[in-house]
mmCIF file of C-alpha atoms in Angstrom:
data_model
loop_
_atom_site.group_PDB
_atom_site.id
_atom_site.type_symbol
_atom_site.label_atom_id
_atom_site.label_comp_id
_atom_site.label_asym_id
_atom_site.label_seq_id
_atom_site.Cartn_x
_atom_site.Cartn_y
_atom_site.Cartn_z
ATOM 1 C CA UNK A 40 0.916 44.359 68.411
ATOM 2 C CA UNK A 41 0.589 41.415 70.586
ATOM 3 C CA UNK A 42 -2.587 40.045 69.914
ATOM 4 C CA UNK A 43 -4.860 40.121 66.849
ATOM 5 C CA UNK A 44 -8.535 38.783 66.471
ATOM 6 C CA UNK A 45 -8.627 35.262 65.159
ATOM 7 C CA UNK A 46 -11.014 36.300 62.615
ATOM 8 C CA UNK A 47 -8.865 39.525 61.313
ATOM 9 C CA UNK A 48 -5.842 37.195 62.003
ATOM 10 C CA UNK A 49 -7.194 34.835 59.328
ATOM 11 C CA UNK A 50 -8.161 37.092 56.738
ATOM 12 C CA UNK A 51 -4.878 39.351 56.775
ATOM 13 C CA UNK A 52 -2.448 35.744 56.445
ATOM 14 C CA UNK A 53 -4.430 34.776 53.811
ATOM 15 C CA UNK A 54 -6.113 31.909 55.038
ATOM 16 C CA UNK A 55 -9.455 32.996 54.213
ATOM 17 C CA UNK A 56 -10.374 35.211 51.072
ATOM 18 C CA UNK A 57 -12.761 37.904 53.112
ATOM 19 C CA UNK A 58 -12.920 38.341 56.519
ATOM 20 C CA UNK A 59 -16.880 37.336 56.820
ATOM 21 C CA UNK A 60 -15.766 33.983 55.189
ATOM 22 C CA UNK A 61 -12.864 34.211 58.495
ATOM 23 C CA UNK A 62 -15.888 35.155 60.793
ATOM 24 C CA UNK A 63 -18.368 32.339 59.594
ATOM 25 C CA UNK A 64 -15.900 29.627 60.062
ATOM 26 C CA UNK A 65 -15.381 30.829 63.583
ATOM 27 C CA UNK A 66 -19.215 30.819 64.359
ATOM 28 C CA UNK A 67 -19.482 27.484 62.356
ATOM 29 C CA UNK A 68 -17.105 25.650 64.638
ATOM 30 C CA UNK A 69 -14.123 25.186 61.884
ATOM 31 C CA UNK A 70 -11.855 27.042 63.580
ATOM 32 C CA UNK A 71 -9.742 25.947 66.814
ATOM 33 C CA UNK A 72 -7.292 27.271 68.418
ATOM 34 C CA UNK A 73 -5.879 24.702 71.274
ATOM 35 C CA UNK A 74 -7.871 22.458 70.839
ATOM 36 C CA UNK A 75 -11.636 24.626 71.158
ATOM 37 C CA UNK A 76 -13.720 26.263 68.936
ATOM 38 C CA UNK A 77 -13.193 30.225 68.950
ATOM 39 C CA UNK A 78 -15.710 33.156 68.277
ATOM 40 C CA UNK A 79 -14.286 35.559 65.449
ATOM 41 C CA UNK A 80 -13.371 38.310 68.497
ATOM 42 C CA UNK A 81 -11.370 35.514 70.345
ATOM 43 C CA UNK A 82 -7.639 37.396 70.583
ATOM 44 C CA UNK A 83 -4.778 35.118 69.637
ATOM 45 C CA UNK A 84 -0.987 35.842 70.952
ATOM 46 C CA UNK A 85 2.355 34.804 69.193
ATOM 47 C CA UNK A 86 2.857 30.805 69.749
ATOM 48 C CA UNK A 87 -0.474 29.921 69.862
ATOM 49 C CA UNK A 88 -1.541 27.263 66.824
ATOM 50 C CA UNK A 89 -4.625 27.569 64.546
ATOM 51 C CA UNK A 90 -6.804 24.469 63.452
ATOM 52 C CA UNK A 91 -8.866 25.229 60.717
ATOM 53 C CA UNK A 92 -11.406 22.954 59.210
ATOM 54 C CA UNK A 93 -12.069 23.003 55.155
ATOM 55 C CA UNK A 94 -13.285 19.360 54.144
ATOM 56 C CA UNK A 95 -11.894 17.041 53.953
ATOM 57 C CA UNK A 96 -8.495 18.722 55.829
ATOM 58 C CA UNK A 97 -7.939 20.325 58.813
ATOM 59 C CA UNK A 98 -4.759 22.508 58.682
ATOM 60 C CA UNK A 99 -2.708 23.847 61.484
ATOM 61 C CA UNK A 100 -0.899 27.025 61.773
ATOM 62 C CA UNK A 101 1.780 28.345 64.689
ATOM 63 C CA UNK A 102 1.259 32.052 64.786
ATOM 64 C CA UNK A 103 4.836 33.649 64.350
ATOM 65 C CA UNK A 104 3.324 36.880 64.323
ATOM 66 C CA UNK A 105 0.221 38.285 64.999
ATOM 67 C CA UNK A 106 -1.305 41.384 62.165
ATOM 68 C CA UNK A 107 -4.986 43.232 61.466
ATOM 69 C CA UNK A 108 -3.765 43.801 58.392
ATOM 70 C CA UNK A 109 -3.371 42.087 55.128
ATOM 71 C CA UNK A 110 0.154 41.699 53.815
ATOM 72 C CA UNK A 111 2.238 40.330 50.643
ATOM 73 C CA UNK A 112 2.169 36.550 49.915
ATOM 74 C CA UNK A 113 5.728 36.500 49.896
ATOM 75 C CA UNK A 114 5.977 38.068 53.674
ATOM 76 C CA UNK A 115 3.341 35.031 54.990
ATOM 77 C CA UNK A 116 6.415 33.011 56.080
ATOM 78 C CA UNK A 117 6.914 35.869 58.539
ATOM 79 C CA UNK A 118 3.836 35.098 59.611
ATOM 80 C CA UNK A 119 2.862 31.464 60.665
ATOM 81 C CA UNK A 120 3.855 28.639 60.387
ATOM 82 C CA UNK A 121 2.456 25.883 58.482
ATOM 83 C CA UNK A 122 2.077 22.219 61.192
ATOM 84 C CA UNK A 123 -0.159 20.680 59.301
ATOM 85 C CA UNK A 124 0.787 16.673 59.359
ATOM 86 C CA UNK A 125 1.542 14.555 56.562
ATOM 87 C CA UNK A 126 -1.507 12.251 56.448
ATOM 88 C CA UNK A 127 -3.991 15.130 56.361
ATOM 89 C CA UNK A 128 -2.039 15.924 53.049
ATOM 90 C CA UNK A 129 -2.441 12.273 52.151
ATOM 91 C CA UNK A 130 -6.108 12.646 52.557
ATOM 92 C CA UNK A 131 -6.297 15.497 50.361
ATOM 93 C CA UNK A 132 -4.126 14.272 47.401
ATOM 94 C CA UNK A 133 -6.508 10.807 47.819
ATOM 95 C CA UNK A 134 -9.564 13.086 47.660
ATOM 96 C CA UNK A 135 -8.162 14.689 44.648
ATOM 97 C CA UNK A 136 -7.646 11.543 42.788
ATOM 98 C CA UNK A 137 -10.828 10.019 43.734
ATOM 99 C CA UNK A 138 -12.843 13.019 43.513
ATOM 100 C CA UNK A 139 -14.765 12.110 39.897
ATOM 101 C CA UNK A 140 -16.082 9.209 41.617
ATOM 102 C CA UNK A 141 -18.065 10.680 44.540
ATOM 103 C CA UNK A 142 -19.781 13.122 41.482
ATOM 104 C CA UNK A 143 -22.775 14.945 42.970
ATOM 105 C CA UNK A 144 -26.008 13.617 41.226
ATOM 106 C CA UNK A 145 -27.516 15.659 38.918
ATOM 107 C CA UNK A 146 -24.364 17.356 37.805
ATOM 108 C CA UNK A 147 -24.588 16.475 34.287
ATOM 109 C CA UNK A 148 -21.985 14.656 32.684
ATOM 110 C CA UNK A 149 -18.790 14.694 32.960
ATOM 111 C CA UNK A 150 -16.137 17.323 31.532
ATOM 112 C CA UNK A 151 -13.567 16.842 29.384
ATOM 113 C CA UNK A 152 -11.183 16.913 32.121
ATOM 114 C CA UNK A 153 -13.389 14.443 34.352
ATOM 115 C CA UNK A 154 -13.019 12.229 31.426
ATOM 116 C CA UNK A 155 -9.209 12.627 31.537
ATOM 117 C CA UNK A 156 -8.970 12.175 35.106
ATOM 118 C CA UNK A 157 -11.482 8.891 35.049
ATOM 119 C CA UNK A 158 -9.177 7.356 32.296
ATOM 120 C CA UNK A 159 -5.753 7.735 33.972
ATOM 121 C CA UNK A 160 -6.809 6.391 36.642
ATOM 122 C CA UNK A 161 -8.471 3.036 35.146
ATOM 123 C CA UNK A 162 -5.324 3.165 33.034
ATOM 124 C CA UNK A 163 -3.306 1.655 35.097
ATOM 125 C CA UNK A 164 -5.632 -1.032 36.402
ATOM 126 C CA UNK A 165 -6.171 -2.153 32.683
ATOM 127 C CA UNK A 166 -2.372 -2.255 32.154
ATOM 128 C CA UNK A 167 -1.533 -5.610 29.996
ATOM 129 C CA UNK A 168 -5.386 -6.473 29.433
ATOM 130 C CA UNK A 169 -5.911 -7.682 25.561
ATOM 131 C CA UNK A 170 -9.188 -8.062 26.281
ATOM 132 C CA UNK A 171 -11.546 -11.185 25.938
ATOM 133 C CA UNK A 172 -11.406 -14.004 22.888
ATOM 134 C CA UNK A 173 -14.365 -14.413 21.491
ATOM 135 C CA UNK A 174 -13.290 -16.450 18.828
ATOM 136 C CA UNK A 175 -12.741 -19.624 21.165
ATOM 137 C CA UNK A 176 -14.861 -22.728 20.148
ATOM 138 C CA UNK A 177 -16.365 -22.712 23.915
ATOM 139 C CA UNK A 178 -19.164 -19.606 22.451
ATOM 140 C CA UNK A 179 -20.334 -21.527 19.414
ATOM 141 C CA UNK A 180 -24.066 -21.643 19.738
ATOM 142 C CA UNK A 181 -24.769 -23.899 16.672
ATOM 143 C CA UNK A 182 -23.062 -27.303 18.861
ATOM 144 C CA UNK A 183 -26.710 -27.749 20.064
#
């Protein structure tokens, strides 16, 4: 097989869960191949590379090898190759970190593992405060 549909091309190396999902990121302009947005029936050939869109990243793929048909994790090396660059890794890890902050209003409050994740990372900016002296003679309200 020499050339696959992007959208069955997606789906089968595990890029996208279903193949709809596959098909509405085509129609919804998140996927690319050369540089332009594709329709789901656009036909891809080995050598080609994949730009797909899923916020805040866009990841890039070099088709090694072009399949209809869903295989084995372990064979996906077989089948592209992952070009993505550094920073757009950068920019996920940073989202990661920084994700509790930008919390969607009306969400509630935070989880026990938002809570974790807020206080490691104000841990380190507290790192050798003690905290203010309220004992100094400078607060005495009875000098008047």
């Amino acid at each position: 097989m020499s050339e696959a549909r992007i959208d069955k091309w997606l789906w089968a190396a595990r890029i996208f869960k279903t193949r709809s999902i596959a098909a509405d990121a085509c129609k919804n302009g998140r996927v690319m191949v050369g540089g332009t947005t594709v329709k789901p029936s656009r036909m891809v050939k080995v050598g080609e590379t994949v730009s797909v869109r899923k916020p805040p990243v866009t990841y890039s793929f070099k088709i090694l090898k072009t399949i209809e048909q869903r295989v084995g994790a372990k064979l996906l090396p077989e089948i592209y190759e992952n070009v993505t660059t550094a920073d757009q890794y950068e920019l996920l890890e940073m989202n990661r970190i920084s994700g509790f902050v930008d919390r969607a209003r009306g969400t509630g409050r935070p989880t026990k593992k938002d809570r974790r994740a807020m206080d490691a990372f104000v841990a380190p900016a507290l790192e050798g405060f003690t905290g203010f002296d309220f004992d100094d003679d400078d607060w005495d309200d009875d000098d008047d």
